[in-house]
CSV table of C-alpha atoms in Angstrom, one decimal:
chain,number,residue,atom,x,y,z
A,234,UNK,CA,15.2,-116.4,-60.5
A,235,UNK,CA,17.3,-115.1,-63.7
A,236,UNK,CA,17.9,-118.1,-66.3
A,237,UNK,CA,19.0,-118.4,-69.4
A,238,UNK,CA,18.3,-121.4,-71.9
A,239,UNK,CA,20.7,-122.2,-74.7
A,240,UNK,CA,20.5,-124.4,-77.7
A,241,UNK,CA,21.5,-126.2,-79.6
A,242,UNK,CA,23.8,-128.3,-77.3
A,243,UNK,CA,25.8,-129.7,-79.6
A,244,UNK,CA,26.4,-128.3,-83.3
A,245,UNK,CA,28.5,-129.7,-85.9
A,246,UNK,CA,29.1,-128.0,-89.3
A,247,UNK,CA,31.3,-128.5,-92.1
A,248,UNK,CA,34.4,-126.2,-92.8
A,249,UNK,CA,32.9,-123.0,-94.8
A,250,UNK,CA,29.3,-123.3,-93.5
A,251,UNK,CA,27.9,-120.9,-90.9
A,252,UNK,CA,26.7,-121.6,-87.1
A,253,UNK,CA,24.3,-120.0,-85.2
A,254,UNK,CA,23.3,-120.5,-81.2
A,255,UNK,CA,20.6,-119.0,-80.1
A,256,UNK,CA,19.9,-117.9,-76.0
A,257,UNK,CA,17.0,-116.8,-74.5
A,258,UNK,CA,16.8,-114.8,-70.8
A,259,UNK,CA,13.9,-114.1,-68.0
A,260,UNK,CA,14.7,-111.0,-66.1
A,261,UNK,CA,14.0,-108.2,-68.8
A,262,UNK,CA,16.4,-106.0,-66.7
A,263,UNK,CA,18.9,-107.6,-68.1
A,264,UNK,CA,21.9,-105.6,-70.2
A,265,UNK,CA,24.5,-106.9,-71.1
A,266,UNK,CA,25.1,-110.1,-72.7
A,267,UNK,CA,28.4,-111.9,-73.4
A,268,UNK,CA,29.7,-115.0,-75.3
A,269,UNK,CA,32.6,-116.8,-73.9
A,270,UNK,CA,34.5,-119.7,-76.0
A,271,UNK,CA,36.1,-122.6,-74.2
A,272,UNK,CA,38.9,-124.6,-76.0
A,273,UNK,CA,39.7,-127.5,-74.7
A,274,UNK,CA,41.2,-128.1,-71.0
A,275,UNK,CA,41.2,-124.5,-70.4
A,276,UNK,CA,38.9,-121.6,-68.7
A,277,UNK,CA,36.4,-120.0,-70.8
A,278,UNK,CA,37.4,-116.9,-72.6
A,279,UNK,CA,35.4,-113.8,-73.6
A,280,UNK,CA,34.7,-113.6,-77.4
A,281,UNK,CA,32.1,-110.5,-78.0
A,282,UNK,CA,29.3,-109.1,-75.7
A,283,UNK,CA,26.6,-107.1,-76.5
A,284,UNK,CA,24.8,-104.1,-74.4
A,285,UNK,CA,20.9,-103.7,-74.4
A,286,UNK,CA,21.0,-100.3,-76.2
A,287,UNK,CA,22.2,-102.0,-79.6
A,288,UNK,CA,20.7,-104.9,-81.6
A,289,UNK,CA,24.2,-106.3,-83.5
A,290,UNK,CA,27.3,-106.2,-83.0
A,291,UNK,CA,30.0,-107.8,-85.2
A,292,UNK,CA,33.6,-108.9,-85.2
A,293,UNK,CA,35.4,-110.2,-88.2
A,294,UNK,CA,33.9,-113.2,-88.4
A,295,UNK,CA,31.9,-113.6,-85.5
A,296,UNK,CA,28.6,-111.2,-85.0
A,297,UNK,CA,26.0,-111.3,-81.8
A,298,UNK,CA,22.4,-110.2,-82.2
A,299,UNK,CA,20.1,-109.2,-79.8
A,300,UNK,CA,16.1,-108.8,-79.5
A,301,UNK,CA,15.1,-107.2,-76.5
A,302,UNK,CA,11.4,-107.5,-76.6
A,303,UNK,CA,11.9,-111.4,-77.3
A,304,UNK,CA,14.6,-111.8,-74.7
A,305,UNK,CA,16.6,-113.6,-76.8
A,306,UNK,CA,19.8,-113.5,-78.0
A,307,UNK,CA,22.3,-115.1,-81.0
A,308,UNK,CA,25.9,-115.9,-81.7
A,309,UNK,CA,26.6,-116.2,-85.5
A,310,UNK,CA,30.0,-117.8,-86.7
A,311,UNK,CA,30.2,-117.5,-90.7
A,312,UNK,CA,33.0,-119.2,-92.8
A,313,UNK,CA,33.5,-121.7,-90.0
A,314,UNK,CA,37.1,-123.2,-89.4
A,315,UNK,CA,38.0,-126.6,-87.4
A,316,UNK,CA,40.1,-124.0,-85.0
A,317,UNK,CA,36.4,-122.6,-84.1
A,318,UNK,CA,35.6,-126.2,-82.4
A,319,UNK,CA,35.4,-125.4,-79.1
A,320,UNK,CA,32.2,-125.4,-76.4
A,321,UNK,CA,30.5,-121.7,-76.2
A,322,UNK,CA,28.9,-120.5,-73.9
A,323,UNK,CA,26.2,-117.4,-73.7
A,324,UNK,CA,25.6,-115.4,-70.5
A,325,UNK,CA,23.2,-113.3,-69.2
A,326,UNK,CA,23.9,-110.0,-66.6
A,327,UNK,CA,21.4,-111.2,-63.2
A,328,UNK,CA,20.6,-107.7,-62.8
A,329,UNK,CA,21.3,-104.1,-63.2
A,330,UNK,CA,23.1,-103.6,-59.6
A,331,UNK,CA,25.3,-106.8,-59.9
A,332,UNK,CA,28.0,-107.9,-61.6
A,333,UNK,CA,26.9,-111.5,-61.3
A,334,UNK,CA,26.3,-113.3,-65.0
A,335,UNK,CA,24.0,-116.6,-65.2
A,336,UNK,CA,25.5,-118.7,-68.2
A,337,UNK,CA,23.4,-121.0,-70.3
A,338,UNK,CA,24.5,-124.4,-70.2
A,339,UNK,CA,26.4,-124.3,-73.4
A,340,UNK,CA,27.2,-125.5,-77.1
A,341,UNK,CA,29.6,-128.2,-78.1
A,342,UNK,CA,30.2,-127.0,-82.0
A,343,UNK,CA,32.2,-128.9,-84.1
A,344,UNK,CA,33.7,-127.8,-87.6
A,345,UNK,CA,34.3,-131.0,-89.5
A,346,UNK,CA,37.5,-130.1,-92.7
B,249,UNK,CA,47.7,-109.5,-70.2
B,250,UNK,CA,45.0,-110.4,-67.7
B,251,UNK,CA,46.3,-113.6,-65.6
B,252,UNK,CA,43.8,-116.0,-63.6
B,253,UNK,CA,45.7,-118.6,-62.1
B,254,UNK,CA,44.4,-121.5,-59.7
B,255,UNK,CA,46.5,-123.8,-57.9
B,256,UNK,CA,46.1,-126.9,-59.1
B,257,UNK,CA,44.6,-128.3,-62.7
B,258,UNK,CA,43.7,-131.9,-61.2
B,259,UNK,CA,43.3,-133.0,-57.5
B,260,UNK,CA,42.1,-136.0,-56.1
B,261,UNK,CA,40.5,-135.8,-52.3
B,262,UNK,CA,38.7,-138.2,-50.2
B,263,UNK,CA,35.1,-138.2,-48.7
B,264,UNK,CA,35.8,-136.2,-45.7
B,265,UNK,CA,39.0,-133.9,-46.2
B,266,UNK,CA,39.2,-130.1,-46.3
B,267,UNK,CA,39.9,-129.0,-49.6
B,268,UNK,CA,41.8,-125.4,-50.5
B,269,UNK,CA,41.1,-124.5,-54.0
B,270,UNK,CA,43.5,-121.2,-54.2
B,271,UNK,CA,43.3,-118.7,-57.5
B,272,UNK,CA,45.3,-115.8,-57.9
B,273,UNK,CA,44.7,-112.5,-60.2
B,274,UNK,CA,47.9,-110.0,-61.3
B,275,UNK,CA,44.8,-107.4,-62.7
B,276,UNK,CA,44.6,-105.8,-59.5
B,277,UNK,CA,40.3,-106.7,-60.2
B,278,UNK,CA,38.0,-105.6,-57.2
B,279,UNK,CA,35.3,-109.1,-58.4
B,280,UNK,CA,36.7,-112.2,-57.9
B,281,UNK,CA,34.3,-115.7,-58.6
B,282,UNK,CA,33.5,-119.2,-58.3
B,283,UNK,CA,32.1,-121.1,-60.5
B,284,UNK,CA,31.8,-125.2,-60.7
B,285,UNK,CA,31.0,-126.2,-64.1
B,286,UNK,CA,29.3,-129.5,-64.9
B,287,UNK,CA,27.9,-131.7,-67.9
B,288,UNK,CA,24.7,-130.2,-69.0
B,289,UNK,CA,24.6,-127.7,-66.3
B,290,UNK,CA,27.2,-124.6,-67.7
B,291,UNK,CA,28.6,-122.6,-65.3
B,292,UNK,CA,26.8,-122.4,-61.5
B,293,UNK,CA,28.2,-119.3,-59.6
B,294,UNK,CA,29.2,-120.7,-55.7
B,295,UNK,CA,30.8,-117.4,-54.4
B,296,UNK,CA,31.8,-114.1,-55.3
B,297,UNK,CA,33.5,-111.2,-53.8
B,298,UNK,CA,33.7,-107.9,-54.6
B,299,UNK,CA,36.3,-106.6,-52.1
B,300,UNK,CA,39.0,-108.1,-49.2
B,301,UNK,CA,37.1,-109.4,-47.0
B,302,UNK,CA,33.8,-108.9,-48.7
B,303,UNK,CA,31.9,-112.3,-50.0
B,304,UNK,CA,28.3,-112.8,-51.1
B,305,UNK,CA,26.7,-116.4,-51.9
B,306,UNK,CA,26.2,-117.3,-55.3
B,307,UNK,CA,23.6,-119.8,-56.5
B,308,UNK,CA,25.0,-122.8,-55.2
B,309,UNK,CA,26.7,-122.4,-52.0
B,310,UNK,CA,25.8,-125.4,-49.9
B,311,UNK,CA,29.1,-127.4,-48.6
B,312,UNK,CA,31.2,-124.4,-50.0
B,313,UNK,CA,33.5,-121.3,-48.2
B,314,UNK,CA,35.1,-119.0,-49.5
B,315,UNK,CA,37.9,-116.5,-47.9
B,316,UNK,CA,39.5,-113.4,-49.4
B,317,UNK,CA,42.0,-111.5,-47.0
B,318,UNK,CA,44.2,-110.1,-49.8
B,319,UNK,CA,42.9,-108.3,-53.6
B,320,UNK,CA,44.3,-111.0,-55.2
B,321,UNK,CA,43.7,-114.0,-54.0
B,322,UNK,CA,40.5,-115.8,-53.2
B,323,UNK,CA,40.5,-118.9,-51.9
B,324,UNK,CA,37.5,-121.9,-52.4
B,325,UNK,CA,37.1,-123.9,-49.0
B,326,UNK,CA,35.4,-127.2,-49.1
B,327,UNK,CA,34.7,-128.2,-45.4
B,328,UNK,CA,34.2,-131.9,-45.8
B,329,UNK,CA,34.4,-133.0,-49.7
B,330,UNK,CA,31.7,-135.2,-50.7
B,331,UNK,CA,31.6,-137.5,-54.1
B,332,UNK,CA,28.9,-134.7,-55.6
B,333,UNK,CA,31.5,-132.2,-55.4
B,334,UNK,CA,33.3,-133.7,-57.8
B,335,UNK,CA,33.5,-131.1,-61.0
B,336,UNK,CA,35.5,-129.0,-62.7
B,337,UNK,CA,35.9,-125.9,-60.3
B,338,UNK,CA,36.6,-122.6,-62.4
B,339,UNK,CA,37.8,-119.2,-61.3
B,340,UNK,CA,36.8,-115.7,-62.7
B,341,UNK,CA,37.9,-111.7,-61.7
B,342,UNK,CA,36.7,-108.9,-63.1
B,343,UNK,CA,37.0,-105.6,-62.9
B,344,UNK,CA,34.4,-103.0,-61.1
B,345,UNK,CA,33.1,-100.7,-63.4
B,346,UNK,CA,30.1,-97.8,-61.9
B,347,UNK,CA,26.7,-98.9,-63.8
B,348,UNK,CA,28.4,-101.0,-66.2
B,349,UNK,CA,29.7,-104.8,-66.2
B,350,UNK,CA,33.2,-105.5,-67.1
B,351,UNK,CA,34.6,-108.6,-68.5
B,352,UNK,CA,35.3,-111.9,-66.7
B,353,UNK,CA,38.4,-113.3,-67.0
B,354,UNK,CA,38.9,-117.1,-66.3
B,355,UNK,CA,41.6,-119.0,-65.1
B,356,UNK,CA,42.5,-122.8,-66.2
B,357,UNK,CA,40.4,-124.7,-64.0
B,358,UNK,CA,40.5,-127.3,-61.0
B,359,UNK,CA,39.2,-130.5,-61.9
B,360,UNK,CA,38.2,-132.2,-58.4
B,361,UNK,CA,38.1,-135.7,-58.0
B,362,UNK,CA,36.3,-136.8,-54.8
B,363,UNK,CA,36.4,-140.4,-53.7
């Protein structure tokens, strides 16, 4: 079945530096791809996707790149701040006719002051 | 603002009871999900729904029921807990776009404590 491999698991930079978690997916019919962030003791939350039909996609800060033919993704955090500790999490669509995601098994990133 | 809300953030059940794990959306969202989420593992889907009355299994739906009579409210059933469904039990809902995939929006989380 669909699965998606994420790494590192754990990632700790210093304040400043940039991060970068990297996902990879099976089922080529795959399209859409979104990052969620999960703070601690609460439900993950939804930070940027990214559709098949474009390669980047930036926000501020935070930018997602995708290589279809490689089937892998990447979340890039630049000028990292301790407030972006947190454990991410990247996610695959299972198929075009569902909207059932399959999440890799996440990043634990810590931004050391 | 989208709200997920589940009934409990920590519960501790023995081997053997029924467990009702009840989450709540005010989004009016058509997909409502399941998840358990473990160290190492991410997020496993256990359920989903994608209307009243409607469910489909997820990946991991052994030991697990799920009932939806109203929009918005889905409910997780666990028949007879056992110790390895102990985890941190998170809900999602979403809302149903044609061809496309809409964001999921999660609620706090159960953590279940079997013993």
């Amino acid at each position: 079945g669909e699965n998606v491999e994420q790494h590192p698991s754990t990632l700790s930079v210093q304040e400043g530096d940039s991060a970068v978690i990297k996902c990879t997916y099976s089922d080529s019919a795959s399209n859409y791809f979104p990052w969620y962030k999960q703070e601690l003791g609460k439900g993950p939350q939804l930070i940027i996707d990214i559709r098949s039909n474009v390669g980047e996609k930036k926000d501020q800060r935070i930018a997602v790149t995708l290589n279809k033919t490689a089937k892998h993704f990447s979340l890039h955090i630049t000028e990292t701040q301790p407030e972006d500790s947190a454990v991410y999490f990247c996610a695959a669509r299972a198929s075009q006719n569902t909207d059932k995601l399959i999440f890799g098994t996440g990043t634990r990133l810590q931004v050391f002051p | 603002d989208v709200k997920v809300t589940q009934s409990s953030r920590y519960l501790v059940k023995r081997t053997g009871e029924k467990v009702f794990l009840e989450c709540v959306q005010d989004m009016d969202h058509e997909n409502m999900f399941w998840y358990r989420q473990d160290p190492g593992l991410g997020l496993r889907l256990i359920y989903f729904s994608y209307d009243v009355k409607m469910k489909e299994k997820g990946d991991i739906p052994e030991g697990y029921s799920v009932s939806r009579e109203k929009k918005e409210r889905f409910s997780l059933i666990l028949e007879s807990a056992s110790t390895n469904q102990t985890s941190m039990y998170l809900c999602a809902s979403s809302l149903w776009s044609v061809g496309s995939t809409d964001t999921q929006y999660f609620g706090p989380g159960t953590r279940l404590t079997v013993l």
